[in-house]
Tab-separated table of C-alpha atoms in Angstrom:
chain	number	residue	atom	x	y	z
A	1097	MET	CA	15.167	-111.244	218.592
A	1098	LYS	CA	13.094	-111.619	221.752
A	1099	ILE	CA	16.198	-111.097	223.882
A	1100	LYS	CA	17.067	-107.884	221.991
A	1101	LEU	CA	13.514	-106.618	222.457
A	1102	MET	CA	13.648	-107.408	226.162
A	1103	LEU	CA	16.986	-105.612	226.542
A	1104	LEU	CA	15.578	-102.589	224.710
A	1105	ARG	CA	12.610	-102.468	227.079
A	1106	ILE	CA	14.894	-102.709	230.114
A	1107	SER	CA	17.107	-99.945	228.708
A	1108	LEU	CA	14.110	-97.661	228.122
A	1109	SER	CA	12.790	-98.355	231.641
A	1110	LEU	CA	16.151	-97.494	233.183
A	1111	SER	CA	16.357	-94.295	231.112
A	1112	PHE	CA	12.894	-93.300	232.311
A	1113	LEU	CA	13.886	-93.897	235.962
A	1114	VAL	CA	17.045	-91.817	235.509
A	1115	ILE	CA	14.995	-88.952	234.023
A	1116	LEU	CA	12.557	-89.134	236.957
A	1117	PHE	CA	15.464	-89.018	239.420
A	1118	ILE	CA	16.971	-85.965	237.727
A	1119	ILE	CA	13.639	-84.121	237.620
A	1120	ASN	CA	13.003	-84.746	241.323
A	1121	SER	CA	16.571	-84.137	242.423
A	1122	PRO	CA	16.841	-81.242	244.940
A	1123	LEU	CA	20.138	-80.338	243.302
A	1124	LEU	CA	18.345	-79.486	240.059
A	1125	SER	CA	15.707	-77.471	241.955
A	1126	GLN	CA	18.444	-75.364	243.489
A	1127	LYS	CA	19.971	-74.708	240.080
A	1128	LYS	CA	16.639	-73.473	238.765
A	1129	SER	CA	16.297	-70.956	241.574
A	1130	SER	CA	18.890	-70.582	244.322
A	1131	TYR	CA	19.028	-67.944	247.044
A	1132	LYS	CA	21.800	-65.805	248.471
A	1133	LYS	CA	21.378	-64.200	251.896
A	1134	VAL	CA	21.710	-60.420	251.694
A	1135	PHE	CA	20.834	-59.273	255.201
A	1136	GLU	CA	19.196	-60.382	258.443
A	1137	ILE	CA	17.892	-58.408	261.408
A	1138	ASN	CA	16.056	-59.082	264.660
A	1139	GLN	CA	12.301	-59.395	264.072
A	1140	ASP	CA	11.504	-56.666	266.620
A	1141	TYR	CA	12.787	-54.078	264.169
A	1142	LEU	CA	10.835	-55.124	261.094
A	1143	LYS	CA	7.173	-55.516	261.917
A	1144	GLU	CA	5.717	-54.203	258.676
A	1145	GLN	CA	6.100	-55.469	255.122
A	1146	GLY	CA	6.385	-51.868	253.973
A	1147	ALA	CA	9.523	-51.369	256.058
A	1148	ILE	CA	11.841	-52.603	253.323
A	1149	LEU	CA	12.562	-51.268	249.821
A	1150	VAL	CA	14.923	-52.322	247.037
A	1151	SER	CA	15.922	-49.220	245.064
A	1152	ILE	CA	18.478	-47.876	242.606
A	1153	ASN	CA	20.458	-46.620	245.608
A	1154	GLY	CA	20.542	-49.966	247.414
A	1155	ILE	CA	18.226	-51.583	249.943
A	1156	TYR	CA	16.499	-49.500	252.610
A	1157	ILE	CA	15.240	-50.987	255.866
A	1158	ALA	CA	13.221	-48.995	258.409
A	1159	ASP	CA	14.090	-49.885	262.004
A	1160	THR	CA	11.013	-48.984	264.080
A	1161	LYS	CA	12.806	-49.698	267.349
A	1162	THR	CA	15.519	-47.060	267.015
A	1163	ASN	CA	13.806	-44.952	264.300
A	1164	THR	CA	16.739	-45.482	261.976
A	1165	ILE	CA	16.805	-45.938	258.209
A	1166	ILE	CA	19.498	-48.424	257.163
A	1167	ASN	CA	20.922	-48.326	253.633
A	1168	ILE	CA	22.394	-51.667	252.537
A	1169	ASP	CA	24.377	-52.769	249.506
A	1170	SER	CA	23.526	-56.338	248.458
A	1171	GLU	CA	27.231	-57.126	248.042
A	1172	GLU	CA	28.992	-54.917	250.602
A	1173	GLY	CA	26.519	-54.763	253.510
A	1174	ILE	CA	25.538	-51.596	255.408
A	1175	LYS	CA	26.433	-48.396	253.522
A	1176	SER	CA	24.919	-45.775	255.838
A	1177	THR	CA	22.310	-45.117	258.523
A	1178	PHE	CA	20.324	-42.018	259.423
A	1179	LYS	CA	17.829	-41.163	262.130
A	1180	ILE	CA	14.261	-39.912	261.859
A	1181	PRO	CA	14.026	-36.627	263.834
A	1182	GLN	CA	12.708	-37.353	267.318
A	1183	TYR	CA	10.562	-34.214	267.455
A	1184	ILE	CA	8.455	-35.548	264.561
A	1185	LEU	CA	7.818	-38.799	266.404
A	1186	ASP	CA	7.086	-36.943	269.646
A	1187	LYS	CA	4.570	-34.713	267.865
A	1188	TYR	CA	2.314	-37.689	267.161
A	1189	PHE	CA	2.877	-39.478	270.481
A	1190	LEU	CA	3.520	-42.797	268.770
A	1191	PRO	CA	5.247	-45.509	270.834
A	1192	ASP	CA	7.421	-47.833	268.754
A	1193	TYR	CA	5.050	-50.807	269.081
A	1194	GLU	CA	2.255	-48.817	267.359
A	1195	ARG	CA	4.427	-47.203	264.725
A	1196	GLU	CA	4.541	-48.339	261.104
A	1197	PHE	CA	6.878	-47.166	258.357
A	1198	HIS	CA	6.517	-47.343	254.571
A	1199	ILE	CA	9.344	-46.329	252.231
A	1200	GLY	CA	9.479	-44.819	248.746
A	1201	ILE	CA	12.221	-43.268	246.613
A	1202	ASP	CA	11.956	-40.931	243.611
A	1203	SER	CA	14.072	-40.653	240.460
A	1204	ILE	CA	16.617	-38.315	242.058
A	1205	ARG	CA	16.895	-40.641	245.062
A	1206	ASN	CA	15.045	-38.564	247.608
A	1207	ILE	CA	13.765	-40.934	250.296
A	1208	PHE	CA	10.150	-40.688	251.472
A	1209	ILE	CA	9.143	-42.246	254.802
A	1210	VAL	CA	5.440	-42.612	255.611
A	1211	ILE	CA	4.867	-42.717	259.366
A	1212	CYS	CA	1.504	-44.100	260.408
A	1213	HIS	CA	-0.177	-46.245	263.026
A	1214	ALA	CA	-3.259	-48.421	263.293
A	1215	GLU	CA	-5.650	-45.477	263.422
A	1216	ALA	CA	-4.451	-43.079	260.731
A	1217	LEU	CA	-1.624	-41.656	258.665
A	1218	SER	CA	0.572	-39.354	260.699
A	1219	THR	CA	3.023	-37.722	258.321
A	1220	ILE	CA	5.499	-38.113	255.467
A	1221	ILE	CA	9.101	-37.053	255.922
A	1222	ILE	CA	11.627	-36.614	253.118
A	1223	PHE	CA	15.399	-37.143	253.182
A	1224	ASP	CA	17.859	-36.544	250.370
A	1225	LYS	CA	19.910	-39.422	248.973
A	1226	VAL	CA	22.622	-39.110	251.642
A	1227	GLY	CA	20.168	-38.969	254.533
A	1228	ASN	CA	19.867	-35.235	255.205
A	1229	PHE	CA	16.397	-34.260	256.429
A	1230	VAL	CA	14.622	-32.132	253.782
A	1231	ARG	CA	11.072	-31.496	254.982
A	1232	GLU	CA	7.878	-32.908	256.429
A	1233	ILE	CA	4.495	-33.230	254.669
A	1234	ASP	CA	1.471	-33.357	256.960
A	1235	LEU	CA	-1.360	-35.209	255.191
A	1236	VAL	CA	-3.501	-36.147	258.164
A	1237	GLU	CA	-6.346	-33.831	257.127
A	1238	ILE	CA	-6.822	-35.524	253.745
A	1239	VAL	CA	-6.540	-39.264	254.408
A	1240	PRO	CA	-9.470	-40.199	256.699
A	1241	SER	CA	-8.999	-42.151	259.926
A	1242	SER	CA	-11.484	-44.759	258.655
A	1243	VAL	CA	-8.837	-46.307	256.385
A	1244	ARG	CA	-5.573	-48.104	257.048
A	1245	ILE	CA	-2.364	-47.371	255.141
A	1246	THR	CA	-1.283	-50.580	253.398
A	1247	GLY	CA	1.351	-49.376	250.953
A	1248	PHE	CA	3.225	-46.470	249.443
A	1249	TYR	CA	4.712	-45.770	246.027
A	1250	VAL	CA	6.664	-42.813	244.608
A	1251	SER	CA	6.601	-42.488	240.818
A	1252	LYS	CA	9.529	-41.382	238.653
A	1253	ARG	CA	8.184	-37.823	238.569
A	1254	GLY	CA	7.679	-37.682	242.325
A	1255	VAL	CA	3.927	-38.312	242.550
A	1256	LEU	CA	3.009	-40.057	245.802
A	1257	PHE	CA	0.525	-42.954	245.789
A	1258	ILE	CA	-0.716	-43.841	249.289
A	1259	HIS	CA	-2.531	-47.191	249.227
A	1260	THR	CA	-5.338	-47.680	251.741
A	1261	THR	CA	-8.006	-50.163	252.741
A	1262	PRO	CA	-10.906	-49.703	255.204
A	1263	HIS	CA	-10.419	-50.945	258.771
A	1264	SER	CA	-13.626	-52.947	258.420
A	1265	PRO	CA	-13.867	-54.922	255.133
A	1266	LEU	CA	-17.564	-55.476	255.882
A	1267	SER	CA	-18.392	-51.779	255.810
A	1268	PRO	CA	-20.696	-50.544	252.984
A	1269	GLY	CA	-18.853	-49.714	249.773
A	1270	TRP	CA	-15.715	-51.535	250.873
A	1271	ASN	CA	-12.824	-51.241	248.453
A	1272	GLU	CA	-9.132	-50.457	248.267
A	1273	SER	CA	-8.276	-46.949	247.142
A	1274	THR	CA	-5.285	-44.706	246.621
A	1275	TYR	CA	-4.687	-41.087	247.621
A	1276	VAL	CA	-2.459	-39.219	245.165
A	1277	TYR	CA	-0.228	-36.245	246.043
A	1278	ASN	CA	2.507	-34.136	244.531
A	1279	ASN	CA	5.784	-34.344	246.404
A	1280	ASP	CA	5.094	-30.895	247.861
A	1281	GLY	CA	2.002	-32.271	249.602
A	1282	THR	CA	-0.614	-30.963	247.134
A	1283	PHE	CA	-3.563	-33.367	247.011
A	1284	LEU	CA	-4.249	-34.475	243.418
A	1285	GLY	CA	-7.198	-36.760	243.982
A	1286	ARG	CA	-8.435	-40.165	245.013
A	1287	SER	CA	-7.796	-42.985	242.553
A	1288	ASP	CA	-8.355	-46.656	241.816
A	1289	CYS	CA	-5.005	-46.723	239.974
A	1290	ASN	CA	-2.129	-47.672	242.250
A	1291	TRP	CA	1.090	-47.177	240.289
A	1292	GLU	CA	2.552	-45.524	237.207
A	1293	ASP	CA	5.404	-46.400	234.859
A	1294	SER	CA	8.292	-44.171	233.733
A	1295	LYS	CA	6.135	-42.624	230.981
A	1296	GLY	CA	3.395	-41.631	233.415
A	1297	ASN	CA	1.000	-44.367	232.277
A	1298	LEU	CA	-1.263	-45.330	235.171
A	1299	ILE	CA	-1.630	-48.946	236.286
A	1300	LYS	CA	-4.745	-50.487	237.803
A	1301	ILE	CA	-4.989	-54.034	239.130
A	1302	LEU	CA	-8.433	-55.528	239.743
A	1303	ARG	CA	-8.851	-58.938	241.384
A	1304	THR	CA	-11.897	-61.111	240.768
A	1305	LYS	CA	-12.686	-64.631	241.947
A	1306	ASP	CA	-11.132	-66.259	238.893
A	1307	SER	CA	-8.578	-63.789	237.576
A	1308	THR	CA	-6.410	-60.703	238.046
A	1309	ILE	CA	-7.043	-57.936	235.497
A	1310	ILE	CA	-4.251	-55.453	234.748
A	1311	SER	CA	-5.056	-52.235	232.893
A	1312	LYS	CA	-2.467	-49.671	231.863
A	1313	TYR	CA	-3.905	-46.265	230.946
A	1314	LYS	CA	-2.063	-43.741	228.798
A	1315	ASN	CA	-0.444	-40.795	230.511
A	1316	PRO	CA	-3.272	-38.286	231.147
A	1317	ILE	CA	-2.792	-34.743	229.841
A	1318	ASP	CA	-4.522	-33.371	232.926
A	1319	SER	CA	-2.163	-34.009	235.844
A	1320	LYS	CA	-5.119	-34.217	238.245
A	1321	ILE	CA	-6.868	-37.119	236.499
A	1322	TYR	CA	-6.059	-40.359	238.306
A	1323	SER	CA	-9.381	-42.229	238.278
A	1324	SER	CA	-9.827	-45.002	235.686
A	1325	SER	CA	-13.384	-43.813	234.960
A	1326	LYS	CA	-11.885	-40.663	233.401
A	1327	LEU	CA	-8.985	-42.414	231.669
A	1328	ARG	CA	-10.339	-43.670	228.354
A	1329	LYS	CA	-7.188	-44.590	226.450
A	1330	ILE	CA	-5.849	-48.043	227.273
A	1331	ALA	CA	-2.104	-48.454	226.739
A	1332	ALA	CA	-2.076	-52.184	227.606
A	1333	TYR	CA	-4.386	-54.811	229.052
A	1334	ALA	CA	-3.908	-58.336	230.410
A	1335	ILE	CA	-5.837	-60.999	232.304
A	1336	LEU	CA	-3.983	-63.453	234.543
A	1337	LYS	CA	-6.004	-66.482	235.584
A	1338	THR	CA	-6.059	-67.217	239.301
A	1339	LYS	CA	-5.649	-70.924	238.566
A	1340	ASN	CA	-3.066	-71.896	235.979
A	1341	ASN	CA	-1.374	-74.985	234.583
A	1342	TYR	CA	1.301	-74.992	237.268
A	1343	TYR	CA	-0.590	-74.435	240.493
A	1344	GLN	CA	-4.229	-74.975	241.404
A	1345	GLN	CA	-4.459	-73.361	244.847
A	1346	GLY	CA	-6.416	-70.409	243.502
A	1347	VAL	CA	-4.048	-67.735	244.857
A	1348	SER	CA	-4.595	-64.350	243.191
A	1349	TRP	CA	-1.773	-62.370	241.602
A	1350	SER	CA	-0.187	-59.491	243.529
A	1351	TYR	CA	1.861	-56.599	242.175
A	1352	VAL	CA	5.561	-56.761	243.064
A	1353	GLY	CA	7.131	-53.834	241.205
A	1354	ILE	CA	8.433	-52.294	237.973
A	1355	ASP	CA	12.060	-52.265	236.843
A	1356	THR	CA	13.846	-49.461	234.985
A	1357	SER	CA	12.709	-50.894	231.625
A	1358	ASP	CA	9.033	-50.714	232.702
A	1359	ASN	CA	8.787	-54.492	232.943
A	1360	MET	CA	6.197	-55.459	235.552
A	1361	TYR	CA	6.520	-58.237	238.124
A	1362	LEU	CA	3.658	-60.086	239.820
A	1363	THR	CA	3.501	-63.116	242.107
A	1364	ASN	CA	0.946	-65.698	243.199
A	1365	GLU	CA	3.224	-66.927	246.026
A	1366	ASN	CA	4.481	-69.834	243.908
A	1367	ILE	CA	6.012	-68.105	240.901
A	1368	ILE	CA	7.090	-64.600	239.923
A	1369	ARG	CA	5.780	-63.574	236.527
A	1370	LYS	CA	7.644	-60.930	234.479
A	1371	LEU	CA	5.632	-58.927	231.907
A	1372	ASP	CA	6.933	-56.476	229.303
A	1373	PRO	CA	5.598	-52.855	229.063
A	1374	ASN	CA	2.742	-54.151	226.865
A	1375	LEU	CA	1.911	-56.734	229.563
A	1376	ASN	CA	3.080	-59.699	227.484
A	1377	LEU	CA	4.708	-62.561	229.400
A	1378	ILE	CA	8.521	-62.558	229.279
A	1379	SER	CA	9.431	-65.194	231.854
A	1380	GLU	CA	8.441	-66.997	235.037
A	1381	ILE	CA	10.669	-67.472	238.083
A	1382	PRO	CA	9.740	-70.289	240.492
A	1383	ILE	CA	9.690	-69.713	244.239
A	1384	ILE	CA	11.161	-72.908	245.688
A	1385	HIS	CA	9.312	-73.246	248.989
A	1386	ASN	CA	11.192	-76.448	249.865
A	1387	LEU	CA	14.455	-74.506	249.945
A	1388	LEU	CA	12.852	-71.900	252.226
A	1389	ASN	CA	11.235	-74.507	254.475
A	1390	ASN	CA	14.550	-76.317	254.883
A	1391	GLN	CA	15.916	-73.112	256.426
A	1392	SER	CA	12.734	-72.495	258.490
A	1393	ILE	CA	11.917	-69.365	256.466
A	1394	LYS	CA	8.323	-68.210	256.064
A	1395	LEU	CA	7.872	-66.020	252.977
A	1396	VAL	CA	6.487	-62.557	253.791
A	1397	LYS	CA	7.073	-60.484	250.682
A	1398	VAL	CA	8.534	-60.617	247.171
A	1399	LEU	CA	10.583	-57.599	246.021
A	1400	VAL	CA	12.140	-56.513	242.740
A	1401	GLY	CA	15.084	-54.189	242.184
A	1402	PRO	CA	15.409	-51.531	239.455
A	1403	GLY	CA	17.581	-53.842	237.342
A	1404	GLY	CA	15.118	-56.722	237.558
A	1405	ASN	CA	16.762	-58.701	240.371
A	1406	THR	CA	14.149	-60.409	242.538
A	1407	PHE	CA	14.339	-60.781	246.313
A	1408	LEU	CA	12.446	-62.804	248.917
A	1409	TYR	CA	11.829	-61.251	252.332
A	1410	GLY	CA	10.846	-63.652	255.096
A	1411	GLU	CA	10.756	-64.626	258.737
A	1412	GLN	CA	13.291	-67.210	259.910
A	1413	THR	CA	12.714	-69.186	263.102
A	1414	SER	CA	15.611	-70.724	265.039
A	1415	ILE	CA	15.350	-73.006	268.064
A	1416	VAL	CA	18.309	-73.342	270.432
A	1417	GLY	CA	17.580	-75.645	273.334
A	1418	LYS	CA	14.153	-74.646	274.612
A	1419	SER	CA	14.282	-71.044	273.387
A	1420	GLU	CA	12.931	-69.802	270.057
A	1421	SER	CA	14.198	-66.727	268.232
A	1422	LYS	CA	12.949	-65.048	265.078
A	1423	LYS	CA	14.635	-62.732	262.620
A	1424	MET	CA	13.746	-61.155	259.306
A	1425	ILE	CA	15.917	-62.220	256.396
A	1426	LEU	CA	16.366	-60.919	252.835
A	1427	LEU	CA	17.347	-63.372	250.093
A	1428	LYS	CA	18.416	-62.551	246.546
A	1429	GLN	CA	17.300	-65.009	243.868
A	1430	GLN	CA	20.233	-66.229	241.787
């Protein structure tokens, strides 16, 4: 009897060790979240996070060195390229090392390129879906030089959301804000809402020390109302804790994007969280930093495509002999 009991204990101990080995196996980690390389390009061309966009028409990358927009298919590679008119760049006297691009695309696949630099917004230019130049929108008189352009979003109905933050975070009344325009350049107002879904509901994300608060406001009847103080009807509301059961670093949640089903994606640099249109949790996708570190990739940005595919955009460092080279790389999560 004692021998049987001893054998049972040994068997249970071995089973426990096997389970521990499987859990910690790198092979299992790769199965949970593996990565496929989509594209890579010399770092000199991609200085800004806003210079890449995953859209319904493929992936767009803004090359600030040659002023070219590259359209890439995640399976087939480069589909097309088109140039930003030189006279527009010359008009603002912006050398390539000061130039920043941000990209947006509307529901009919017009491509919007925000051209700005460290001091102020310069202009927005619009191309059609095949790269033909359509027109230029000069917004420099509206957006003040005291703020820096940090992001850009084009809604389904073509409303432009230009995200800004003050140059000096210590200045009185510091906060992030958004300037809202029609796609013809008409200024609609300043807002604390940063995005909208396919139904025109406005989305506001507020970060506190302990949590990230997401509010979705119902589509306003008045097309010029974009401030949350005037939007009384809440369509959905959620609070994401900064610290959760998985990670305790205290990293706040950042907006990633919305897919064609109005599901929202956020990340805290360790996981990607997918929420339904009512802001209920659907799933969580881990970001396996060990897999990135093994390839010397530093994560820069998380992206989501219209169909819900998630991408990681990062900087990869290679050392050959005594020389070091860097390139920007786009990975698709499998």
